Amino acid sequence: MVLFRRLLMLMLTVAASSSLLAEDGYELWMRYRLLPKSKRVAISQIVCPNPTDRHLKEAHSELKTGLEAMLGYSAKVGEKLTKQDGLVIGTALSNKLIAGLNVDLQPFNDEAFVYLPTTINGKRVHVITGQDQIGVMYGAFWFLRQLQIGKPLPNKRYYSAPRYKLRMLNHWDNLNRSVERGYAGQSIWDWHKLPDYVDPRIIDYARANASIGINGTVLTNVNANAMVLRADYIQKTKAVADTLRPYGIKVYLTARFSAPIELGGLKTADPLDPQVQQWWKDKVAEIYREIHDFGGFVVKANSEGQPGPQNYGRSHAEGANMIADALALEGGILMWRAFVYDDKTPVDRAAQAYNEFKPLDGKFRSNVIVQVKNGPIDFQPREPFSPLFGALDKTPALMEVQATKEYLGFATHLAYLGTMWQEALASATRLRGKEKVLDTLTGIAGVSNIGSDRNWCGSHFDQANWYALGRLAWEPTLGAEKVADEWARLTFGTAVAKPVVSMMIRSREAVVDYTGPLGLTHLMATGHHYGPGPWVDNLGRADWNPVYFHRGDRDGIGFDRVGAGTLKQYAPGWREIWGKPETTPENLLLWFHHVPWSYRLPSGKTVWEEMVARYTQGVSEVATMRAEWAKLKGKTDAFRHFQISEFLEIQEKEAKWWRDASIAYWQSLNGLPLPKGFEPPEYTLDYYKSISNPYAPGNTHTG
Ligand code: GCU
């Protein structure tokens, strides 16, 4: 059987690399396959008078390639409309035909686009326009997407504008090309060969991002290396910036707070020291001399061993403002991370970001944006939204989500994160109030899941998380299901979209169930975070140990965040709902409360019975996904089908590992028998504890 599989894998790999028709995932959601006859629109001509202008060039060339592949013929390209039908693109300034139409471009947004089906001189045309050429480019990608999705084009003016100015990817990539929490190979930034050689793959990266509206990318890890600010590395960054610019993507870097010492030879990095201030001003000016539209910096300070202003007795605001002042001179912004916690503070870790940043609200310069993780702890499979959203009245906030699945099964587990992000974005900041978390944001940043793997993300389904990041940052109310449907149609074709979407929509909850049901959190193994480790209690810092988070013992389980005072950080409505176990939704019960194992849920089951049921449900959900995927054999291309089948098999095995190891551990605490009808763990707790995976990927965090 194993041999047969290997053989099949080999055959498929050869097919993927040798045949143009075989799919290996490289094309992402931009596959541009020939459309069925009934779906082909008539476009005999593309009219774009300035096809070499910035952004128009990219729009034009993408349309040409995409349409040719999807329609099966090449449209004529020219400045005049001579055929009976065509596509007319450009701004009113760049295209006289468009100027003549007086297209309504309101509401004003320089990245917006308008699509207009109309007639010009009796000829049927599709017009794509915008205030600025960047809007035209977004419109071009939208148009191609609509055709691929197979749904009819709008029959009247259609307007689309991004909700947020900042739609960011955050690479956690190191200069040696390792990627912190990266499960898709090496970093796509080949610092060694840059600036002389820029891998053409970077253009495809830019196209993919532009197609979903991402307009900023932070090239380096938040656990930063000061060297990226050295003159030769600025040249390397410039080469990347020059490649991404035509696609409307700005480049940002992470700035190490101690860089003035490490690079500048100063004795201190104290933000109030004039020499330090001058160092940052000079450094920023040096960057802007090379990269005129450099975006700015992201800073992780005084967190997990990173240097910061508190090393000098200064506040986060004092540290941020000093760097922000240097950036402001050039029009740059500073994204200052709120992911801070300290084991010397005797306060619930979930409460610490709010405690630190809420008092600083109003003290930041206007070009500082506080970057807040979606949940108060750390990208766990389920957390409530961070109480900082809606609490910072005078400081702009960016929501940071993690597309790379550090806590949701790395690349091998299917977990579509659109549903998870939607949960946070759509939460009301005040229960029954109108304001949602998404209303409080200036943008969304996603920790990238992109690497050098041929399929970019380590697995085909993980591409959906990159896609969802861009789409939700463009419009956070789109809905996870709609986004999944688009992606599935684009990636696997319209015929299989329905079953694929159904798997995706249930997938995150399955991971929650088999890793940490009922609001349990942070139960993973040490360091690499691969697999279960709820028993871990030996780490240097209390707040790194899973036992700190679950508080399980003989009598009960869960973290009492009412007693800890953390709940007070949320608005009153939430305080009432989450204040008592009876009114707390089951999926956050053990997040907010410590309850006895025998605590009865509305279903009549005890917490223990429900936990076992959910762990088991998580595993069987994966088995169901596997069976559903198996049915699509022959309906999707063989290579991707095969790889996904194999990954789902891994996921089922590992879901069972999570379930069994967790149940064995909980039983060692509570001594309770398994509820009737449930299988006991396959192995002993000692066996699960003995499993070690020193080389699990992504563990480059040394701070
Ligand atoms: C998590 C992750 C680290 C990362 C940190 C951060 O703790 O495990 O690798 O550095 O988040 O967001 O800064």
PDB file of C-alpha atoms and ligand atoms in Angstrom, residues 172 180-181 221-223 300 303-304 337 339 341 349 373 378-379 400 402 406-407 529 701, ligand 1:
ATOM      1  CA  TRP A 172       7.872  36.658  10.194  1.00  0.00           C
ATOM      2  CA  GLU A 180       9.248  31.925  12.421  1.00  0.00           C
ATOM      3  CA  ARG A 181       6.050  29.874  12.562  1.00  0.00           C
ATOM      4  CA  ASN A 221      10.162  39.082  11.602  1.00  0.00           C
ATOM      5  CA  VAL A 222       8.767  40.974  14.573  1.00  0.00           C
ATOM      6  CA  ASN A 223      11.577  39.388  16.550  1.00  0.00           C
ATOM      7  CA  LYS A 300       7.654  44.491  18.905  1.00  0.00           C
ATOM      8  CA  SER A 303       7.709  41.532  24.697  1.00  0.00           C
ATOM      9  CA  GLU A 304       9.151  38.045  24.918  1.00  0.00           C
ATOM     10  CA  ARG A 337       2.436  45.982  18.725  1.00  0.00           C
ATOM     11  CA  PHE A 339       1.358  41.960  22.245  1.00  0.00           C
ATOM     12  CA  TYR A 341       3.078  40.647  28.755  1.00  0.00           C
ATOM     13  CA  ARG A 349      -1.711  37.413  30.972  1.00  0.00           C
ATOM     14  CA  LYS A 373      -3.965  40.583  18.074  1.00  0.00           C
ATOM     15  CA  ASP A 378      -2.172  34.770  21.286  1.00  0.00           C
ATOM     16  CA  PHE A 379      -3.937  33.601  18.113  1.00  0.00           C
ATOM     17  CA  GLU A 400      -3.418  41.415  13.725  1.00  0.00           C
ATOM     18  CA  GLN A 402      -2.338  34.902  12.073  1.00  0.00           C
ATOM     19  CA  GLU A 406       0.799  28.036  14.525  1.00  0.00           C
ATOM     20  CA  TYR A 407      -2.009  26.868  16.794  1.00  0.00           C
ATOM     21  CA  HIS A 529       3.768  24.298  19.503  1.00  0.00           C
ATOM     22  CA  HIS A 701      11.889  32.129  18.233  1.00  0.00           C
TER      23      HIS A 701
HETATM   24  C1  GCU B   1       3.709  33.939  19.525  1.00  0.00           C
HETATM   25  C2  GCU B   1       4.647  33.123  18.686  1.00  0.00           C
HETATM   26  C3  GCU B   1       6.012  33.768  18.591  1.00  0.00           C
HETATM   27  C4  GCU B   1       5.859  35.227  18.139  1.00  0.00           C
HETATM   28  C5  GCU B   1       4.893  35.957  19.049  1.00  0.00           C
HETATM   29  C6  GCU B   1       4.592  37.361  18.568  1.00  0.00           C
HETATM   30  O1  GCU B   1       4.117  33.914  20.862  1.00  0.00           O
HETATM   31  O2  GCU B   1       4.780  31.831  19.220  1.00  0.00           O
HETATM   32  O3  GCU B   1       6.767  33.035  17.675  1.00  0.00           O
HETATM   33  O4  GCU B   1       7.083  35.850  18.149  1.00  0.00           O
HETATM   34  O5  GCU B   1       3.679  35.266  19.087  1.00  0.00           O
HETATM   35  O6  GCU B   1       3.505  37.557  18.052  1.00  0.00           O
HETATM   36  O7  GCU B   1       5.397  38.246  18.723  1.00  0.00           O
END
